[in-house]
N, CA, C and O atoms as a MOPAC input file, in Angstrom:
PM7 MOZYME 1SCF
protein

 N     -2.37000 1    26.86200 1    40.00200 1
 C     -2.93700 1    27.47700 1    38.82600 1
 C     -2.16000 1    27.00300 1    37.58900 1
 O     -0.93300 1    26.91300 1    37.61700 1
 N     -2.88400 1    26.70300 1    36.51100 1
 C     -2.27100 1    26.21200 1    35.27400 1
 C     -1.83200 1    27.38900 1    34.40300 1
 O     -2.47800 1    28.43600 1    34.34300 1
 N     -0.69500 1    27.16400 1    33.72900 1
 C     -0.23800 1    28.18700 1    32.78600 1
 C     -1.08400 1    28.10300 1    31.52500 1
 O     -1.83500 1    27.15000 1    31.31900 1
 N     -0.94900 1    29.09100 1    30.71500 1
 C     -1.70100 1    29.13100 1    29.46100 1
 C     -1.34300 1    27.93600 1    28.56100 1
 O     -2.22400 1    27.35700 1    27.92600 1
 N     -0.06600 1    27.56900 1    28.50500 1
 C      0.39000 1    26.43400 1    27.68200 1
 C     -0.20400 1    25.13000 1    28.20200 1
 O     -0.64900 1    24.29500 1    27.41300 1
 N     -0.21500 1    24.94800 1    29.50600 1
 C     -0.78000 1    23.73200 1    30.08700 1
 C     -2.27300 1    23.61600 1    29.78900 1
 O     -2.77400 1    22.53100 1    29.49300 1
 N     -2.97300 1    24.74000 1    29.87100 1
 C     -4.40600 1    24.72100 1    29.55000 1
 C     -4.63700 1    24.39300 1    28.07700 1
 O     -5.56700 1    23.66100 1    27.73900 1
 N     -3.79600 1    24.93000 1    27.20900 1
 C     -3.93800 1    24.68400 1    25.77000 1
 C     -3.72400 1    23.21300 1    25.44700 1
 O     -4.37600 1    22.68200 1    24.54700 1
 N     -2.82900 1    22.54500 1    26.16000 1
 C     -2.56100 1    21.12500 1    25.91200 1
 C     -3.79900 1    20.26200 1    26.14400 1
 O     -3.93600 1    19.19900 1    25.53800 1
 N     -4.69500 1    20.70800 1    27.01300 1
 C     -5.91300 1    19.94400 1    27.28200 1
 C     -6.77900 1    19.81400 1    26.03600 1
 O     -7.52300 1    18.84600 1    25.87800 1
 N     -6.67100 1    20.79500 1    25.16100 1
 C     -7.54200 1    20.82400 1    23.99200 1
 C     -6.85600 1    20.36900 1    22.71200 1
 O     -7.42200 1    20.48700 1    21.62500 1
 N     -5.63900 1    19.85000 1    22.83600 1
 C     -4.93600 1    19.34200 1    21.65500 1
 C     -5.64400 1    18.08700 1    21.16100 1
 O     -6.21300 1    17.34100 1    21.95800 1
 N     -5.61200 1    17.84700 1    19.84500 1
 C     -6.27700 1    16.65000 1    19.31400 1
 C     -5.68600 1    15.37700 1    19.91700 1
 O     -4.48000 1    15.26900 1    20.14300 1
 N     -6.55900 1    14.43700 1    20.16500 1
 C     -6.13800 1    13.15300 1    20.72100 1
 C     -6.44000 1    12.07000 1    19.70300 1
 O     -7.57100 1    11.95000 1    19.23100 1
 N     -5.43300 1    11.28300 1    19.36500 1
 C     -5.60500 1    10.19500 1    18.40600 1
 C     -5.63900 1     8.88100 1    19.17600 1
 O     -4.59800 1     8.29500 1    19.47500 1
 N     -6.83700 1     8.43000 1    19.49000 1
 C     -6.99000 1     7.20700 1    20.28200 1
 C     -6.46500 1     5.98000 1    19.55100 1
 O     -6.02200 1     5.02200 1    20.18500 1
 N     -6.51000 1     6.00100 1    18.23300 1
 C     -6.02800 1     4.85900 1    17.44300 1
 C     -4.81300 1     5.31200 1    16.64400 1
 O     -4.86400 1     5.45400 1    15.42200 1
 N     -3.75800 1     5.52600 1    17.34300 1
 C     -2.54500 1     6.06500 1    16.75600 1
 C     -2.11100 1     5.21500 1    15.55400 1
 O     -2.00200 1     3.99200 1    15.64700 1
 N     -1.87000 1     5.88600 1    14.43700 1
 C     -1.40600 1     5.20100 1    13.23800 1
 C     -2.51900 1     4.70000 1    12.32600 1
 O     -2.23900 1     4.24000 1    11.21900 1
 N     -3.77000 1     4.77800 1    12.76100 1
 C     -4.86500 1     4.26600 1    11.94500 1
 C     -4.98100 1     5.02800 1    10.62300 1
 O     -5.10800 1     4.41700 1     9.56200 1
 N     -4.93700 1     6.35200 1    10.68800 1
 C     -5.05600 1     7.15200 1     9.46200 1
 C     -3.94200 1     6.82800 1     8.48300 1
 O     -4.17800 1     6.71600 1     7.28000 1
 N     -2.73600 1     6.67800 1     8.99300 1
 C     -1.60300 1     6.33700 1     8.12000 1
 C     -1.79200 1     4.95500 1     7.49500 1
 O     -1.52300 1     4.76600 1     6.30900 1
 N     -2.24800 1     4.00200 1     8.28200 1
 C     -2.48700 1     2.65100 1     7.77000 1
 C     -3.57400 1     2.66200 1     6.69900 1
 O     -3.46300 1     1.95700 1     5.69600 1
 N     -4.62000 1     3.45600 1     6.90500 1
 C     -5.68600 1     3.55600 1     5.90400 1
 C     -5.17900 1     4.18200 1     4.60900 1
 O     -5.53200 1     3.72500 1     3.52100 1
 N     -4.34700 1     5.23500 1     4.71600 1
 C     -3.76900 1     5.86000 1     3.51500 1
 C     -2.89200 1     4.86800 1     2.75500 1
 O     -2.94600 1     4.80400 1     1.52700 1
 N     -2.08200 1     4.09100 1     3.48400 1
 C     -1.23100 1     3.09200 1     2.83500 1
 C     -2.06200 1     2.05300 1     2.10300 1
 O     -1.73600 1     1.66000 1     0.98300 1
 N     -3.13200 1     1.61200 1     2.73700 1
 C     -4.00500 1     0.60400 1     2.12100 1
 C     -4.68000 1     1.16000 1     0.86900 1
 O     -4.75100 1     0.47500 1    -0.15200 1
 N     -5.17700 1     2.40300 1     0.94000 1
 C     -5.79900 1     3.03100 1    -0.23000 1
 C     -4.79500 1     3.15500 1    -1.37100 1
 O     -5.13600 1     2.91400 1    -2.52900 1
 N     -3.56600 1     3.52700 1    -1.05000 1
 C     -2.53700 1     3.68000 1    -2.07600 1
 C     -2.26000 1     2.33700 1    -2.75100 1
 O     -2.11500 1     2.28000 1    -3.97200 1
 N     -2.18600 1     1.26700 1    -1.98000 1
 C     -1.93200 1    -0.06000 1    -2.55800 1
 C     -3.07200 1    -0.49000 1    -3.47300 1
 O     -2.83000 1    -1.11200 1    -4.50700 1
 N     -4.32100 1    -0.16600 1    -3.10500 1
 C     -5.46800 1    -0.53300 1    -3.93700 1
 C     -5.53300 1     0.28900 1    -5.22000 1
 O     -6.10700 1    -0.15900 1    -6.21200 1
 N     -4.96000 1     1.46600 1    -5.21000 1
 C     -4.99500 1     2.34000 1    -6.38600 1
 C     -3.89000 1     2.00400 1    -7.39400 1
 O     -3.84900 1     2.59200 1    -8.47400 1
 N     -3.01600 1     1.09100 1    -7.06700 1
 C     -1.91100 1     0.73600 1    -7.95900 1
 C     -2.42200 1     0.07500 1    -9.23200 1
 O     -3.43100 1    -0.63100 1    -9.22600 1
 N     -1.70600 1     0.31900 1   -10.31900 1
 C     -2.05400 1    -0.29300 1   -11.60400 1
 C     -0.80700 1    -0.91000 1   -12.22200 1
 O      0.32000 1    -0.55600 1   -11.87500 1
 N     -1.03100 1    -1.82300 1   -13.12900 1
 C      0.06400 1    -2.43100 1   -13.88300 1
 C      0.40900 1    -1.52500 1   -15.05400 1
 O     -0.43000 1    -0.76300 1   -15.53400 1
 N      1.63900 1    -1.61500 1   -15.50200 1
 C      2.07500 1    -0.84400 1   -16.66800 1
 C      1.33700 1    -1.35100 1   -17.90500 1
 O      1.23800 1    -2.55900 1   -18.12100 1
 N      0.81600 1    -0.41900 1   -18.72400 1
 C      0.10000 1    -0.77000 1   -19.94500 1
 C      1.08000 1    -0.94500 1   -21.09200 1
 O      2.15200 1    -0.34000 1   -21.11400 1
 N      0.69500 1    -1.77900 1   -22.03600 1
 C      1.47500 1    -1.90500 1   -23.26300 1
 C      1.20000 1    -0.68600 1   -24.14200 1
 O      0.07900 1    -0.17900 1   -24.18100 1
 N      2.21900 1    -0.22700 1   -24.83800 1
 C      2.07200 1     0.92700 1   -25.72300 1
 C      2.10200 1     0.41200 1   -27.16100 1
 O      3.08800 1    -0.19300 1   -27.58100 1
 N      1.02700 1     0.64800 1   -27.92000 1
 C      1.01000 1     0.18000 1   -29.32200 1
 C      2.16600 1     0.79000 1   -30.10900 1
 O      2.60600 1     1.90400 1   -29.82300 1
 N      2.65200 1     0.04800 1   -31.10400 1
 C      3.79200 1     0.50000 1   -31.91000 1
 C      3.54000 1     1.85300 1   -32.56100 1
 O      4.43900 1     2.69300 1   -32.61200 1
 N      2.32200 1     2.07200 1   -33.06200 1
 C      1.99900 1     3.34400 1   -33.70800 1
 C      2.15200 1     4.50300 1   -32.72100 1
 O      2.67100 1     5.56300 1   -33.07200 1
 N      1.69600 1     4.29000 1   -31.48500 1
 C      1.82800 1     5.32900 1   -30.46000 1
 C      3.29800 1     5.55000 1   -30.10800 1
 O      3.71800 1     6.68500 1   -29.88200 1
 N      4.07900 1     4.46900 1   -30.06100 1
 C      5.51100 1     4.59800 1   -29.79200 1
 C      6.18300 1     5.46800 1   -30.85000 1
 O      7.01900 1     6.31200 1   -30.52900 1
 N      5.81100 1     5.25700 1   -32.11700 1
 C      6.38600 1     6.06400 1   -33.20300 1
 C      5.98500 1     7.53300 1   -33.06700 1
 O      6.80700 1     8.42500 1   -33.27500 1
 N      4.72500 1     7.78100 1   -32.72100 1
 C      4.27100 1     9.16100 1   -32.52800 1
 C      5.02500 1     9.81600 1   -31.37200 1
 O      5.43300 1    10.97300 1   -31.46900 1
 N      5.20900 1     9.07900 1   -30.28400 1
 C      5.95400 1     9.60700 1   -29.14000 1
 C      7.39300 1     9.94700 1   -29.53300 1
 O      7.90900 1    11.00000 1   -29.16000 1
 N      8.03000 1     9.06200 1   -30.28000 1
 C      9.40800 1     9.30000 1   -30.71300 1
 C      9.50600 1    10.53500 1   -31.59400 1
 O     10.46900 1    11.29500 1   -31.49000 1
 N      8.52300 1    10.74400 1   -32.45800 1
 C      8.52300 1    11.92700 1   -33.32200 1
 C      8.41600 1    13.20600 1   -32.49300 1
 O      9.09400 1    14.19300 1   -32.77900 1
 N      7.56800 1    13.18700 1   -31.46800 1
 C      7.42500 1    14.36000 1   -30.59900 1
 C      8.71800 1    14.57700 1   -29.81300 1
 O      9.17900 1    15.71100 1   -29.68400 1
 N      9.29500 1    13.51800 1   -29.29800 1
 C     10.52800 1    13.62300 1   -28.50400 1
 C     11.66300 1    14.21800 1   -29.33900 1
 O     12.46100 1    15.00400 1   -28.82800 1
 N     11.73900 1    13.84700 1   -30.62000 1
 C     12.79700 1    14.39600 1   -31.49200 1
 C     12.64000 1    15.90300 1   -31.68700 1
 O     13.62000 1    16.59300 1   -31.96800 1
 N     11.42000 1    16.41900 1   -31.54200 1
 C     11.17100 1    17.85900 1   -31.73100 1
 C     11.31000 1    18.65500 1   -30.43000 1
 O     11.21000 1    19.88100 1   -30.45000 1
 N     11.53700 1    17.98200 1   -29.31000 1
 C     11.61000 1    18.67700 1   -28.02600 1
 C     12.79400 1    19.62200 1   -27.94500 1
 O     13.86100 1    19.37100 1   -28.50700 1
 N     12.57600 1    20.70400 1   -27.23600 1
 C     13.63400 1    21.65100 1   -26.90200 1
 C     13.45500 1    22.00100 1   -25.44000 1
 O     12.36700 1    21.85000 1   -24.88600 1
 N     14.50700 1    22.46200 1   -24.82700 1
 C     14.39200 1    22.92800 1   -23.44600 1
 C     13.41100 1    24.09300 1   -23.44000 1
 O     13.54900 1    25.03600 1   -24.22000 1
 N     12.43200 1    24.02500 1   -22.56600 1
 C     11.40600 1    25.06000 1   -22.48900 1
 C     10.12000 1    24.70400 1   -23.22000 1
 O      9.11500 1    25.40000 1   -23.07300 1
 N     10.13600 1    23.61900 1   -24.01500 1
 C      8.90300 1    23.18200 1   -24.69200 1
 C      7.84100 1    22.85600 1   -23.65000 1
 O      8.13900 1    22.26700 1   -22.61100 1
 N      6.59800 1    23.24100 1   -23.93500 1
 C      5.48000 1    22.92000 1   -23.03700 1
 C      4.83300 1    21.64100 1   -23.55300 1
 O      4.42800 1    21.56000 1   -24.71200 1
 N      4.74100 1    20.64200 1   -22.67400 1
 C      4.21600 1    19.33700 1   -23.07700 1
 C      3.18200 1    18.83100 1   -22.06800 1
 O      3.11900 1    19.28200 1   -20.92500 1
 N      2.38700 1    17.88900 1   -22.53400 1
 C      1.51500 1    17.10300 1   -21.67700 1
 C      1.95800 1    15.65900 1   -21.84600 1
 O      2.03000 1    15.15400 1   -22.96600 1
 N      2.25500 1    14.99600 1   -20.73800 1
 C      2.79000 1    13.63600 1   -20.79000 1
 C      1.93200 1    12.70900 1   -19.94100 1
 O      1.69800 1    12.97100 1   -18.76100 1
 N      1.46600 1    11.62700 1   -20.54700 1
 C      0.80300 1    10.54400 1   -19.81200 1
 C      1.85100 1     9.45400 1   -19.65800 1
 O      2.40100 1     8.97300 1   -20.64900 1
 N      2.13500 1     9.05600 1   -18.40400 1
 C      3.19200 1     8.07200 1   -18.19500 1
 C      2.94000 1     7.23300 1   -16.95100 1
 O      2.03900 1     7.51000 1   -16.15900 1
 N      3.76000 1     6.20600 1   -16.80300 1
 C      3.67600 1     5.27300 1   -15.68500 1
 C      4.75000 1     5.64600 1   -14.67300 1
 O      5.91900 1     5.80200 1   -15.02600 1
 N      4.34400 1     5.78900 1   -13.40100 1
 C      5.29000 1     6.18500 1   -12.35800 1
 C      4.90300 1     5.53300 1   -11.04000 1
 O      3.82000 1     5.78400 1   -10.51000 1
 N      5.77800 1     4.70600 1   -10.51900 1
 C      5.58300 1     4.09100 1    -9.19700 1
 C      4.19700 1     3.46600 1    -9.02700 1
 O      3.48400 1     3.78300 1    -8.07500 1
 N      3.82600 1     2.59900 1    -9.92900 1
 C      2.56900 1     1.84500 1    -9.88000 1
 C      1.32300 1     2.68500 1   -10.13700 1
 O      0.22000 1     2.27400 1    -9.77500 1
 N      1.47800 1     3.84900 1   -10.75300 1
 C      0.33600 1     4.70400 1   -11.04600 1
 C      0.46100 1     5.30500 1   -12.43700 1
 O      1.56800 1     5.55500 1   -12.91600 1
 N     -0.67500 1     5.53700 1   -13.08500 1
 C     -0.70800 1     6.27900 1   -14.34200 1
 C     -0.81500 1     7.75700 1   -13.97800 1
 O     -1.66400 1     8.15000 1   -13.17900 1
 N      0.05000 1     8.56200 1   -14.57000 1
 C      0.15100 1     9.96900 1   -14.21000 1
 C      0.05500 1    10.82000 1   -15.46900 1
 O      0.54700 1    10.42600 1   -16.52700 1
 N     -0.57500 1    11.98400 1   -15.35700 1
 C     -0.56000 1    12.98700 1   -16.41700 1
 C      0.09500 1    14.23100 1   -15.84200 1
 O     -0.29000 1    14.71800 1   -14.77900 1
 N      1.08600 1    14.73600 1   -16.55500 1
 C      1.82500 1    15.91400 1   -16.08400 1
 C      1.94800 1    16.89800 1   -17.23200 1
 O      2.33100 1    16.52800 1   -18.34200 1
 N      1.62400 1    18.14900 1   -16.96000 1
 C      1.78200 1    19.19800 1   -17.96000 1
 C      2.80300 1    20.18800 1   -17.44200 1
 O      2.80600 1    20.53100 1   -16.26000 1
 N      3.67900 1    20.64900 1   -18.34000 1
 C      4.65800 1    21.63300 1   -17.90200 1
 C      5.74100 1    21.83900 1   -18.92600 1
 O      5.71100 1    21.28200 1   -20.02400 1
 N      6.70100 1    22.65300 1   -18.53700 1
 C      7.83400 1    22.97300 1   -19.40700 1
 C      8.93600 1    21.94900 1   -19.20800 1
 O      9.21800 1    21.52800 1   -18.08700 1
 N      9.55200 1    21.55600 1   -20.30800 1
 C     10.69300 1    20.64400 1   -20.26100 1
 C     11.88700 1    21.43500 1   -19.73300 1
 O     12.32400 1    22.40400 1   -20.35400 1
 N     12.40900 1    21.01300 1   -18.58100 1
 C     13.55100 1    21.71100 1   -18.00000 1
 C     14.87200 1    21.07600 1   -18.41300 1
 O     15.91500 1    21.72800 1   -18.36500 1
 N     14.83600 1    19.80600 1   -18.82100 1
 C     16.03300 1    19.10400 1   -19.30700 1
 C     15.56600 1    17.83700 1   -20.01000 1
 O     14.49000 1    17.31300 1   -19.72300 1
 N     16.38900 1    17.35400 1   -20.93200 1
 C     16.10700 1    16.06100 1   -21.55200 1
 C     17.38100 1    15.51500 1   -22.15900 1
 O     18.31700 1    16.25500 1   -22.46000 1
 N     17.39800 1    14.20300 1   -22.33400 1
 C     18.56100 1    13.53800 1   -22.90400 1
 C     18.08700 1    12.40200 1   -23.79500 1
 O     17.46300 1    11.44900 1   -23.33000 1
 N     18.39000 1    12.51700 1   -25.07200 1
 C     18.04500 1    11.43400 1   -26.00300 1
 C     18.86500 1    10.18300 1   -25.66400 1
 O     18.28900 1     9.10000 1   -25.55600 1
 N     20.20500 1    10.29500 1   -25.49100 1
 C     20.97000 1     9.08700 1   -25.13200 1
 C     20.55600 1     8.51700 1   -23.76400 1
 O     20.51800 1     7.29900 1   -23.58800 1
 N     20.24700 1     9.39300 1   -22.80100 1
 C     19.83600 1     8.93100 1   -21.47600 1
 C     18.39200 1     8.49300 1   -21.41900 1
 O     17.96400 1     7.88000 1   -20.44100 1
 N     17.62100 1     8.80700 1   -22.47800 1
 C     16.22100 1     8.41600 1   -22.62700 1
 C     15.34600 1     8.90300 1   -21.47800 1
 O     14.57600 1     8.13400 1   -20.90300 1
 N     15.47300 1    10.19900 1   -21.14600 1
 C     14.61200 1    10.78300 1   -20.13100 1
 C     14.38700 1    12.25900 1   -20.43100 1
 O     15.12300 1    12.88300 1   -21.19500 1
 N     13.34000 1    12.79300 1   -19.80200 1
 C     13.10700 1    14.23200 1   -19.82200 1
 C     12.69600 1    14.63800 1   -18.42000 1
 O     12.24200 1    13.81900 1   -17.62100 1
 N     12.86500 1    15.91700 1   -18.14100 1
 C     12.48500 1    16.44400 1   -16.83300 1
 C     11.44200 1    17.52800 1   -17.02200 1
 O     11.57700 1    18.41400 1   -17.86600 1
 N     10.40500 1    17.43200 1   -16.21800 1
 C      9.37600 1    18.46300 1   -16.14100 1
 C      9.46000 1    18.99900 1   -14.71800 1
 O      8.95600 1    18.37500 1   -13.78400 1
 N     10.08900 1    20.13800 1   -14.55300 1
 C     10.34100 1    20.64600 1   -13.20200 1
 C     11.30500 1    19.69800 1   -12.51600 1
 O     12.40000 1    19.45400 1   -13.02300 1
 N     10.91600 1    19.16400 1   -11.37600 1
 C     11.75700 1    18.21100 1   -10.63300 1
 C     11.44300 1    16.76000 1   -10.97100 1
 O     12.11700 1    15.85000 1   -10.48800 1
 N     10.43100 1    16.54000 1   -11.79300 1
 C      9.97800 1    15.17800 1   -12.11100 1
 C     10.73900 1    14.63300 1   -13.31100 1
 O     10.74400 1    15.25000 1   -14.37600 1
 N     11.38500 1    13.47600 1   -13.14600 1
 C     12.08000 1    12.80900 1   -14.24100 1
 C     11.14900 1    11.77400 1   -14.84100 1
 O     10.58200 1    10.94800 1   -14.12500 1
 N     10.99000 1    11.81800 1   -16.15800 1
 C     10.13000 1    10.87200 1   -16.87000 1
 C     10.99400 1    10.12900 1   -17.87500 1
 O     11.61200 1    10.74600 1   -18.74300 1
 N     11.04000 1     8.81100 1   -17.76100 1
 C     11.81800 1     8.00000 1   -18.68700 1
 C     10.99600 1     7.70100 1   -19.93400 1
 O      9.79700 1     7.43600 1   -19.84300 1
 N     11.63700 1     7.74400 1   -21.09400 1
 C     10.93700 1     7.55600 1   -22.36300 1
 C     10.15200 1     6.25400 1   -22.38200 1
 O      9.04400 1     6.21100 1   -22.91800 1
 N     10.70400 1     5.19200 1   -21.80600 1
 C     10.03400 1     3.88500 1   -21.83300 1
 C      8.74400 1     3.87200 1   -21.00800 1
 O      7.91000 1     2.98300 1   -21.18300 1
 N      8.57400 1     4.84400 1   -20.11600 1
 C      7.37400 1     4.91800 1   -19.28300 1
 C      6.28400 1     5.78600 1   -19.89300 1
 O      5.17600 1     5.84500 1   -19.36100 1
 N      6.57800 1     6.45900 1   -20.99900 1
 C      5.62500 1     7.40900 1   -21.59000 1
 C      4.59000 1     6.66200 1   -22.42900 1
 O      4.93400 1     5.94200 1   -23.36600 1
 N      3.31000 1     6.84700 1   -22.07400 1
 C      2.21600 1     6.31800 1   -22.88500 1
 C      1.95900 1     7.25600 1   -24.06100 1
 O      1.81300 1     6.82000 1   -25.20300 1
 N      1.90500 1     8.56700 1   -23.75200 1
 C      1.64200 1     9.55500 1   -24.81000 1
 C      2.25600 1    10.87600 1   -24.38800 1
 O      2.18200 1    11.27000 1   -23.22400 1
 N      2.86900 1    11.56200 1   -25.36400 1
 C      3.42500 1    12.87900 1   -25.12200 1
 C      2.90500 1    13.81000 1   -26.22500 1
 O      2.89200 1    13.45100 1   -27.40300 1
 N      2.48000 1    15.00600 1   -25.82000 1
 C      1.93900 1    15.98100 1   -26.76600 1
 C      2.61000 1    17.32300 1   -26.54000 1
 O      2.76700 1    17.76300 1   -25.40100 1
 N      3.00500 1    17.97100 1   -27.62600 1
 C      3.52400 1    19.33500 1   -27.53400 1
 C      2.35100 1    20.29500 1   -27.42700 1
 O      1.43500 1    20.25800 1   -28.24800 1
 N      2.37900 1    21.14900 1   -26.42000 1
 C      1.32700 1    22.13600 1   -26.22600 1
 C      1.78600 1    23.48900 1   -26.72500 1
 O      1.01000 1    24.24600 1   -27.30900 1
 N      3.04300 1    23.78500 1   -26.49200 1
 C      3.56300 1    25.08100 1   -26.91400 1
 C      5.04900 1    25.11400 1   -26.98000 1
 O      5.62900 1    26.14500 1   -27.32100 1

């Protein structure tokens, strides 16, 4: 007689093509990659003006380049460094040179 655990194992999912889903996700991720865009000088100046007004706790929306993808992140600034040229939104570090556009929301 089979135990309850042994019977349950019969109905566990079976992946006949082990690793296929992971390989497909990797391929999709590679196809979704983009090149870093150039930032017009006028936009760079606007970004710098916003960055100079930042304070810890400021709510911002940031469009930036991260690991081959364009990303938009909204949230509170948890830390920033003008000399280090970065800001943090939660656990995410955004470098000033990667920012396409930054807007103060609150």
